C-alpha cells in the first residue's frame, strides 16, 4: 500500500482537507482556523497527496508540561509523494505576524505529528518504509 493510502486509512475525514480538481489540476484552500478571513490556495498538487489539519490532533498537554512549546502544532501538514520527490510540508498560517519562536515551535510540533504518523504506520500497518525518505519543508 502507498504511504498516502496508509495515511488515508489512518487519518479521520474530519482531520483532512478536501482537494478541488479543475481539469487535471488539484488545488487546496487552507484557512486559518481562528481567522477565517486568512487563507491561502495551493495549486498544482500531485495525485498522491494528503492534506491534514495538524492542529486537529489534541494537544498532549495532559502529559507534557508545554514549557518549551512541545504542545504546539502548525495548522496543516501536506504530505506529497511523486515519482521524483517526497515532501512533508508543515504550514502555519498567521493573520498577523507572530513571535518567531512560537511559529518555530508550531512548525516543529507539526514535524513531530508527522513522525508520530510514521511510527503508527510502522507499528500498526506493519509498513517499515512508511514516510521514509521524505524531505521536510516549513512555511
N, CA and C atoms as an extended XYZ file, in Angstrom:
417
Properties=species:S:1:pos:R:3:atomname:S:1:resname:S:1:resid:I:1 pbc="F F F"
N         0.852       -1.183        0.000 N   UNK     1
C         0.000        0.000        0.000 CA  UNK     1
C         0.896        1.244        0.000 C   UNK     1
N         0.484        2.279       -0.697 N   UNK     2
C         1.272        3.511       -0.752 CA  UNK     2
C         1.210        4.254        0.576 C   UNK     2
N         2.172        5.130        0.783 N   UNK     3
C         2.192        5.947        2.003 CA  UNK     3
C         0.909        6.769        2.130 C   UNK     3
N         0.484        7.356        1.039 N   UNK     4
C        -0.733        8.178        1.061 CA  UNK     4
C        -1.941        7.299        1.347 C   UNK     4
N        -1.979        6.097        0.794 N   UNK     5
C        -3.070        5.163        1.074 CA  UNK     5
C        -3.150        4.803        2.549 C   UNK     5
N        -2.001        4.570        3.158 N   UNK     6
C        -1.959        4.271        4.596 CA  UNK     6
C        -2.480        5.459        5.391 C   UNK     6
N        -2.023        6.660        5.045 N   UNK     7
C        -2.480        7.863        5.748 CA  UNK     7
C        -3.972        8.096        5.551 C   UNK     7
N        -4.478        7.811        4.353 N   UNK     8
C        -5.915        7.958        4.097 CA  UNK     8
C        -6.720        7.047        5.015 C   UNK     8
N        -6.222        5.827        5.260 N   UNK     9
C        -6.883        4.907        6.189 CA  UNK     9
C        -6.721        5.366        7.632 C   UNK     9
N        -5.569        5.886        7.954 N   UNK    10
C        -5.203        6.222        9.324 CA  UNK    10
C        -5.922        7.474        9.839 C   UNK    10
N        -6.014        8.498        9.019 N   UNK    11
C        -6.499        9.820        9.435 CA  UNK    11
C        -8.005        9.925        9.218 C   UNK    11
N        -8.706       10.406       10.233 N   UNK    12
C       -10.155       10.615       10.114 CA  UNK    12
C       -10.464       11.681        9.067 C   UNK    12
N       -11.610       11.535        8.419 N   UNK    13
C       -12.024       12.511        7.408 CA  UNK    13
C       -12.125       13.917        7.981 C   UNK    13
N       -12.555       14.037        9.226 N   UNK    14
C       -12.707       15.355        9.846 CA  UNK    14
C       -11.379       16.089        9.986 C   UNK    14
N       -10.271       15.362        9.960 N   UNK    15
C        -8.951       15.977       10.093 CA  UNK    15
C        -8.266       16.186        8.739 C   UNK    15
N        -8.961       15.868        7.655 N   UNK    16
C        -8.403       16.048        6.313 CA  UNK    16
C        -9.036       17.272        5.665 C   UNK    16
N        -8.297       17.861        4.753 N   UNK    17
C        -8.816       18.969        3.951 CA  UNK    17
C        -9.014       18.432        2.538 C   UNK    17
N       -10.205       18.634        2.004 N   UNK    18
C       -10.529       18.137        0.667 CA  UNK    18
C        -9.853       18.973       -0.407 C   UNK    18
N        -9.454       18.296       -1.461 N   UNK    19
C        -8.868       18.961       -2.620 CA  UNK    19
C        -9.960       19.290       -3.616 C   UNK    19
N        -9.708       20.274       -4.435 N   UNK    20
C       -10.582       20.625       -5.541 CA  UNK    20
C        -9.846       20.262       -6.822 C   UNK    20
N       -10.560       19.685       -7.773 N   UNK    21
C        -9.944       19.307       -9.040 CA  UNK    21
C       -10.610       20.099      -10.159 C   UNK    21
N        -9.788       20.807      -10.939 N   UNK    22
C       -10.263       21.539      -12.109 CA  UNK    22
C        -9.442       21.052      -13.291 C   UNK    22
N       -10.093       20.349      -14.210 N   UNK    23
C        -9.349       19.719      -15.302 CA  UNK    23
C        -8.523       18.592      -14.705 C   UNK    23
N        -7.229       18.637      -14.904 N   UNK    24
C        -6.357       17.637      -14.294 CA  UNK    24
C        -5.473       18.254      -13.198 C   UNK    24
N        -5.817       19.459      -12.754 N   UNK    25
C        -5.022       20.153      -11.734 CA  UNK    25
C        -5.749       20.132      -10.397 C   UNK    25
N        -5.000       19.808       -9.362 N   UNK    26
C        -5.553       19.756       -7.999 CA  UNK    26
C        -5.119       20.991       -7.238 C   UNK    26
N        -6.023       21.464       -6.401 N   UNK    27
C        -5.682       22.594       -5.536 CA  UNK    27
C        -6.380       22.411       -4.203 C   UNK    27
N        -5.901       23.153       -3.214 N   UNK    28
C        -6.497       23.136       -1.886 CA  UNK    28
C        -6.455       24.557       -1.346 C   UNK    28
N        -7.495       24.932       -0.622 N   UNK    29
C        -7.525       26.216        0.061 CA  UNK    29
C        -7.438       25.949        1.553 C   UNK    29
N        -6.410       26.521        2.165 N   UNK    30
C        -6.177       26.374        3.601 CA  UNK    30
C        -6.602       27.645        4.293 C   UNK    30
N        -7.388       27.506        5.349 N   UNK    31
C        -7.917       28.654        6.072 CA  UNK    31
C        -7.444       28.609        7.516 C   UNK    31
N        -6.974       29.745        8.006 N   UNK    32
C        -6.553       29.863        9.409 CA  UNK    32
C        -7.772       29.614       10.289 C   UNK    32
N        -7.718       28.595       11.157 N   UNK    33
C        -8.889       28.251       11.973 CA  UNK    33
C        -9.430       29.411       12.824 C   UNK    33
N        -8.552       30.213       13.405 N   UNK    34
C        -9.013       31.314       14.257 CA  UNK    34
C        -9.309       32.586       13.468 C   UNK    34
N        -8.879       32.646       12.209 N   UNK    35
C        -9.103       33.829       11.377 CA  UNK    35
C        -9.610       33.385       10.004 C   UNK    35
N       -10.912       33.108        9.881 N   UNK    36
C       -11.441       32.588        8.614 CA  UNK    36
C       -11.173       33.477        7.396 C   UNK    36
N       -10.855       34.767        7.623 N   UNK    37
C       -10.545       35.655        6.507 CA  UNK    37
C        -9.128       35.440        5.975 C   UNK    37
N        -8.295       34.700        6.728 N   UNK    38
C        -6.921       34.427        6.313 CA  UNK    38
C        -6.861       33.051        5.674 C   UNK    38
N        -6.503       33.030        4.396 N   UNK    39
C        -6.425       31.747        3.700 CA  UNK    39
C        -5.360       31.826        2.617 C   UNK    39
N        -4.974       30.652        2.150 N   UNK    40
C        -4.023       30.538        1.052 CA  UNK    40
C        -4.470       29.364        0.191 C   UNK    40
N        -4.354       29.518       -1.132 N   UNK    41
C        -4.697       28.444       -2.055 CA  UNK    41
C        -3.412       27.941       -2.696 C   UNK    41
N        -3.246       26.633       -2.690 N   UNK    42
C        -2.075       25.999       -3.280 CA  UNK    42
C        -2.539       25.237       -4.512 C   UNK    42
N        -1.975       25.569       -5.652 N   UNK    43
C        -2.341       24.967       -6.935 CA  UNK    43
C        -1.305       23.925       -7.348 C   UNK    43
N        -1.702       23.020       -8.209 N   UNK    44
C        -0.771       22.074       -8.811 CA  UNK    44
C        -0.314       20.950       -7.898 C   UNK    44
N        -1.193       20.511       -7.002 N   UNK    45
C        -0.842       19.400       -6.111 CA  UNK    45
C        -0.795       18.093       -6.892 C   UNK    45
N         0.100       17.181       -6.513 N   UNK    46
C         0.184       15.906       -7.229 CA  UNK    46
C        -0.983       14.995       -6.895 C   UNK    46
N        -1.080       13.891       -7.625 N   UNK    47
C        -2.163       12.933       -7.402 CA  UNK    47
C        -2.042       12.259       -6.038 C   UNK    47
N        -0.829       11.887       -5.651 N   UNK    48
C        -0.593       11.223       -4.361 CA  UNK    48
C        -0.300       12.269       -3.295 C   UNK    48
N        -1.352       12.778       -2.666 N   UNK    49
C        -1.202       13.839       -1.668 CA  UNK    49
C        -2.311       13.715       -0.637 C   UNK    49
N        -1.989       14.117        0.590 N   UNK    50
C        -2.994       14.225        1.642 CA  UNK    50
C        -2.724       15.521        2.392 C   UNK    50
N        -3.794       16.232        2.714 N   UNK    51
C        -3.693       17.476        3.466 CA  UNK    51
C        -4.386       17.248        4.802 C   UNK    51
N        -3.629       17.442        5.876 N   UNK    52
C        -4.112       17.134        7.220 CA  UNK    52
C        -4.150       18.403        8.062 C   UNK    52
N        -5.246       18.573        8.801 N   UNK    53
C        -5.342       19.653        9.790 CA  UNK    53
C        -4.577       19.183       11.023 C   UNK    53
N        -3.312       19.540       11.102 N   UNK    54
C        -2.459       19.030       12.180 CA  UNK    54
C        -2.920       19.505       13.545 C   UNK    54
N        -3.503       20.686       13.603 N   UNK    55
C        -3.947       21.174       14.912 CA  UNK    55
C        -5.258       20.527       15.359 C   UNK    55
N        -5.812       19.615       14.540 N   UNK    56
C        -6.953       18.819       14.997 CA  UNK    56
C        -6.497       17.723       15.948 C   UNK    56
N        -5.197       17.411       15.915 N   UNK    57
C        -4.604       16.434       16.825 CA  UNK    57
C        -4.576       17.074       18.214 C   UNK    57
N        -5.205       16.418       19.167 N   UNK    58
C        -5.314       17.000       20.509 CA  UNK    58
C        -3.953       17.335       21.095 C   UNK    58
N        -3.923       18.426       21.805 N   UNK    59
C        -2.685       18.848       22.456 CA  UNK    59
C        -2.263       17.813       23.490 C   UNK    59
N        -0.987       17.473       23.515 N   UNK    60
C        -0.511       16.497       24.501 CA  UNK    60
C        -0.231       17.119       25.873 C   UNK    60
N        -0.921       18.209       26.181 N   UNK    61
C        -0.652       18.896       27.448 CA  UNK    61
C        -1.144       18.145       28.682 C   UNK    61
N        -1.841       17.038       28.476 N   UNK    62
C        -2.192       16.193       29.625 CA  UNK    62
C        -0.990       15.358       30.064 C   UNK    62
N         0.032       15.260       29.197 N   UNK    63
C         1.240       14.501       29.506 CA  UNK    63
C         2.449       15.417       29.650 C   UNK    63
N         2.614       16.367       28.710 N   UNK    64
C         3.778       17.240       28.694 CA  UNK    64
C         3.476       18.568       29.371 C   UNK    64
N         4.505       19.185       29.952 N   UNK    65
C         4.355       20.473       30.625 CA  UNK    65
C         4.107       21.622       29.657 C   UNK    65
N         4.663       21.540       28.473 N   UNK    66
C         4.495       22.614       27.498 CA  UNK    66
C         5.449       23.773       27.709 C   UNK    66
N         6.413       23.626       28.569 N   UNK    67
C         7.314       24.721       28.917 CA  UNK    67
C         8.262       25.100       27.777 C   UNK    67
N         8.442       24.222       26.802 N   UNK    68
C         9.338       24.507       25.674 CA  UNK    68
C         8.587       24.519       24.342 C   UNK    68
N         7.272       24.608       24.416 N   UNK    69
C         6.465       24.664       23.209 CA  UNK    69
C         6.145       23.301       22.611 C   UNK    69
N         6.425       22.241       23.353 N   UNK    70
C         6.239       20.887       22.819 CA  UNK    70
C         4.790       20.485       22.625 C   UNK    70
N         3.850       21.313       23.059 N   UNK    71
C         2.425       21.002       22.876 CA  UNK    71
C         1.822       21.743       21.683 C   UNK    71
N         2.617       22.553       21.017 N   UNK    72
C         2.119       23.344       19.892 CA  UNK    72
C         2.206       22.555       18.586 C   UNK    72
N         1.357       22.917       17.624 N   UNK    73
C         1.395       22.351       16.287 CA  UNK    73
C         1.008       23.416       15.276 C   UNK    73
N         1.566       23.298       14.087 N   UNK    74
C         1.178       24.177       12.987 CA  UNK    74
C        -0.223       23.801       12.525 C   UNK    74
N        -0.799       24.615       11.671 N   UNK    75
C        -2.172       24.409       11.224 CA  UNK    75
C        -2.335       23.189       10.316 C   UNK    75
N        -1.400       23.001        9.372 N   UNK    76
C        -1.582       21.973        8.345 CA  UNK    76
C        -0.293       21.219        8.066 C   UNK    76
N        -0.457       19.974        7.637 N   UNK    77
C         0.635       19.166        7.112 CA  UNK    77
C         0.170       18.622        5.768 C   UNK    77
N         0.960       18.875        4.744 N   UNK    78
C         0.690       18.320        3.418 CA  UNK    78
C         1.776       17.291        3.140 C   UNK    78
N         1.346       16.078        2.832 N   UNK    79
C         2.294       15.009        2.519 CA  UNK    79
C         2.057       14.622        1.072 C   UNK    79
N         3.101       14.767        0.259 N   UNK    80
C         3.006       14.507       -1.174 CA  UNK    80
C         4.088       13.529       -1.599 C   UNK    80
N         3.676       12.584       -2.439 N   UNK    81
C         4.582       11.552       -2.931 CA  UNK    81
C         4.483       11.544       -4.448 C   UNK    81
N         5.562       11.950       -5.110 N   UNK    82
C         5.608       11.901       -6.565 CA  UNK    82
C         6.751       10.976       -6.970 C   UNK    82
N         6.891       10.746       -8.231 N   UNK    83
C         7.978        9.893       -8.719 CA  UNK    83
C         9.334       10.490       -8.353 C   UNK    83
N         9.448       11.798       -8.433 N   UNK    84
C        10.754       12.434       -8.219 CA  UNK    84
C        10.947       13.020       -6.819 C   UNK    84
N         9.867       13.288       -6.075 N   UNK    85
C        10.007       13.943       -4.769 CA  UNK    85
C         9.028       13.375       -3.754 C   UNK    85
N         9.485       13.358       -2.510 N   UNK    86
C         8.635       13.004       -1.372 CA  UNK    86
C         8.779       14.163       -0.387 C   UNK    86
N         7.687       14.864       -0.158 N   UNK    87
C         7.732       16.096        0.627 CA  UNK    87
C         6.704       16.046        1.749 C   UNK    87
N         7.114       16.518        2.920 N   UNK    88
C         6.184       16.786        4.026 CA  UNK    88
C         6.282       18.280        4.279 C   UNK    88
N         5.202       18.964        4.006 N   UNK    89
C         5.154       20.421        4.114 CA  UNK    89
C         4.350       20.796        5.352 C   UNK    89
N         4.984       21.453        6.307 N   UNK    90
C         4.321       21.922        7.534 CA  UNK    90
C         4.012       23.404        7.343 C   UNK    90
N         2.738       23.763        7.526 N   UNK    91
C         2.287       25.124        7.220 CA  UNK    91
C         1.592       25.734        8.431 C   UNK    91
N         2.011       26.924        8.789 N   UNK    92
C         1.351       27.725        9.819 CA  UNK    92
C         0.877       29.005        9.151 C   UNK    92
N        -0.419       29.247        9.209 N   UNK    93
C        -0.999       30.459        8.625 CA  UNK    93
C        -1.212       31.467        9.745 C   UNK    93
N        -0.751       32.680        9.525 N   UNK    94
C        -0.910       33.751       10.511 CA  UNK    94
C        -1.627       34.926        9.861 C   UNK    94
N        -2.614       35.453       10.565 N   UNK    95
C        -3.303       36.653       10.086 CA  UNK    95
C        -2.426       37.873       10.310 C   UNK    95
N        -1.676       37.850       11.391 N   UNK    96
C        -0.728       38.923       11.712 CA  UNK    96
C         0.591       38.262       12.086 C   UNK    96
N         1.656       38.998       11.966 N   UNK    97
C         2.971       38.452       12.288 CA  UNK    97
C         3.039       38.122       13.771 C   UNK    97
N         3.398       36.905       14.067 N   UNK    98
C         3.524       36.456       15.445 CA  UNK    98
C         4.980       36.343       15.841 C   UNK    98
N         5.221       36.000       17.108 N   UNK    99
C         6.600       35.811       17.558 CA  UNK    99
C         7.248       34.627       16.827 C   UNK    99
N         8.460       34.845       16.295 N   UNK   100
C         9.149       33.801       15.532 CA  UNK   100
C         9.344       32.538       16.341 C   UNK   100
N         9.657       32.670       17.627 N   UNK   101
C         9.892       31.500       18.469 CA  UNK   101
C         8.636       30.621       18.516 C   UNK   101
N         7.477       31.220       18.659 N   UNK   102
C         6.225       30.468       18.719 CA  UNK   102
C         5.926       29.790       17.385 C   UNK   102
N         6.167       30.476       16.294 N   UNK   103
C         5.929       29.900       14.968 CA  UNK   103
C         6.857       28.707       14.745 C   UNK   103
N         8.103       28.836       15.134 N   UNK   104
C         9.056       27.729       15.003 CA  UNK   104
C         8.592       26.537       15.830 C   UNK   104
N         8.105       26.792       17.042 N   UNK   105
C         7.594       25.705       17.889 CA  UNK   105
C         6.402       25.013       17.233 C   UNK   105
N         5.523       25.786       16.616 N   UNK   106
C         4.362       25.199       15.945 CA  UNK   106
C         4.795       24.321       14.768 C   UNK   106
N         5.757       24.791       13.999 N   UNK   107
C         6.252       24.007       12.867 CA  UNK   107
C         6.958       22.739       13.342 C   UNK   107
N         7.727       22.834       14.407 N   UNK   108
C         8.381       21.648       14.964 CA  UNK   108
C         7.342       20.664       15.492 C   UNK   108
N         6.272       21.164       16.096 N   UNK   109
C         5.197       20.300       16.578 CA  UNK   109
C         4.521       19.552       15.441 C   UNK   109
N         4.358       20.212       14.288 N   UNK   110
C         3.781       19.538       13.113 CA  UNK   110
C         4.735       18.466       12.594 C   UNK   110
N         6.026       18.720       12.673 N   UNK   111
C         7.012       17.714       12.281 CA  UNK   111
C         6.914       16.501       13.213 C   UNK   111
N         6.708       16.750       14.500 N   UNK   112
C         6.535       15.651       15.456 CA  UNK   112
C         5.258       14.865       15.161 C   UNK   112
N         4.201       15.553       14.759 N   UNK   113
C         2.960       14.873       14.373 CA  UNK   113
C         3.214       13.925       13.207 C   UNK   113
N         3.963       14.395       12.192 N   UNK   114
C         4.287       13.541       11.043 CA  UNK   114
C         5.119       12.342       11.484 C   UNK   114
N         6.045       12.563       12.403 N   UNK   115
C         6.861       11.456       12.924 CA  UNK   115
C         5.986       10.454       13.675 C   UNK   115
N         4.975       10.943       14.367 N   UNK   116
C         4.029       10.060       15.061 CA  UNK   116
C         3.268        9.209       14.041 C   UNK   116
N         2.838        9.822       12.943 N   UNK   117
C         2.161        9.073       11.874 CA  UNK   117
C         3.087        8.006       11.312 C   UNK   117
N         4.367        8.328       11.151 N   UNK   118
C         5.345        7.357       10.673 CA  UNK   118
C         5.382        6.148       11.599 C   UNK   118
N         5.449        6.387       12.895 N   UNK   119
C         5.514        5.286       13.860 CA  UNK   119
C         4.218        4.478       13.904 C   UNK   119
N         3.082        5.137       13.774 N   UNK   120
C         1.805        4.417       13.726 CA  UNK   120
C         1.781        3.514       12.492 C   UNK   120
N         2.234        4.032       11.356 N   UNK   121
C         2.292        3.231       10.134 CA  UNK   121
C         3.219        2.037       10.271 C   UNK   121
N         4.364        2.250       10.890 N   UNK   122
C         5.328        1.145       11.077 CA  UNK   122
C         4.764        0.080       12.009 C   UNK   122
N         4.166        0.501       13.104 N   UNK   123
C         3.755       -0.440       14.140 CA  UNK   123
C         2.380       -1.062       13.920 C   UNK   123
N         1.427       -0.300       13.387 N   UNK   124
C         0.062       -0.813       13.269 CA  UNK   124
C        -0.314       -1.218       11.849 C   UNK   124
N         0.398       -0.701       10.852 N   UNK   125
C         0.186       -1.117        9.468 CA  UNK   125
C         1.314       -2.058        9.020 C   UNK   125
N         2.279       -2.269        9.880 N   UNK   126
C         3.432       -3.142        9.597 CA  UNK   126
C         4.155       -2.738        8.315 C   UNK   126
N         4.286       -1.447        8.101 N   UNK   127
C         4.967       -0.911        6.923 CA  UNK   127
C         6.242       -0.201        7.383 C   UNK   127
N         7.356       -0.886        7.304 N   UNK   128
C         8.637       -0.358        7.787 CA  UNK   128
C         9.089        0.896        7.038 C   UNK   128
N         8.718        1.028        5.782 N   UNK   129
C         9.228        2.142        4.987 CA  UNK   129
C         8.270        3.325        4.889 C   UNK   129
N         7.142        3.283        5.610 N   UNK   130
C         6.167        4.374        5.503 CA  UNK   130
C         6.809        5.707        5.917 C   UNK   130
N         6.618        6.701        5.082 N   UNK   131
C         7.112        8.069        5.277 CA  UNK   131
C         8.634        8.153        5.425 C   UNK   131
N         9.342        7.191        4.906 N   UNK   132
C        10.808        7.243        4.912 CA  UNK   132
C        11.284        7.960        3.652 C   UNK   132
N        12.332        8.745        3.797 N   UNK   133
C        12.922        9.432        2.656 CA  UNK   133
C        12.216       10.706        2.251 C   UNK   133
N        11.341       11.211        3.101 N   UNK   134
C        10.634       12.458        2.805 CA  UNK   134
C        11.463       13.647        3.286 C   UNK   134
N        11.443       14.719        2.518 N   UNK   135
C        12.095       15.971        2.906 CA  UNK   135
C        11.054       16.879        3.552 C   UNK   135
N        11.435       17.517        4.628 N   UNK   136
C        10.537       18.459        5.299 CA  UNK   136
C        10.747       19.854        4.755 C   UNK   136
N         9.650       20.570        4.626 N   UNK   137
C         9.656       21.987        4.269 CA  UNK   137
C         8.732       22.690        5.242 C   UNK   137
N         9.084       23.927        5.589 N   UNK   138
C         8.320       24.660        6.597 CA  UNK   138
C         7.917       26.019        6.057 C   UNK   138
N         6.620       26.324        6.199 N   UNK   139
C         6.092       27.591        5.688 CA  UNK   139
C         5.281       28.243        6.784 C   UNK   139
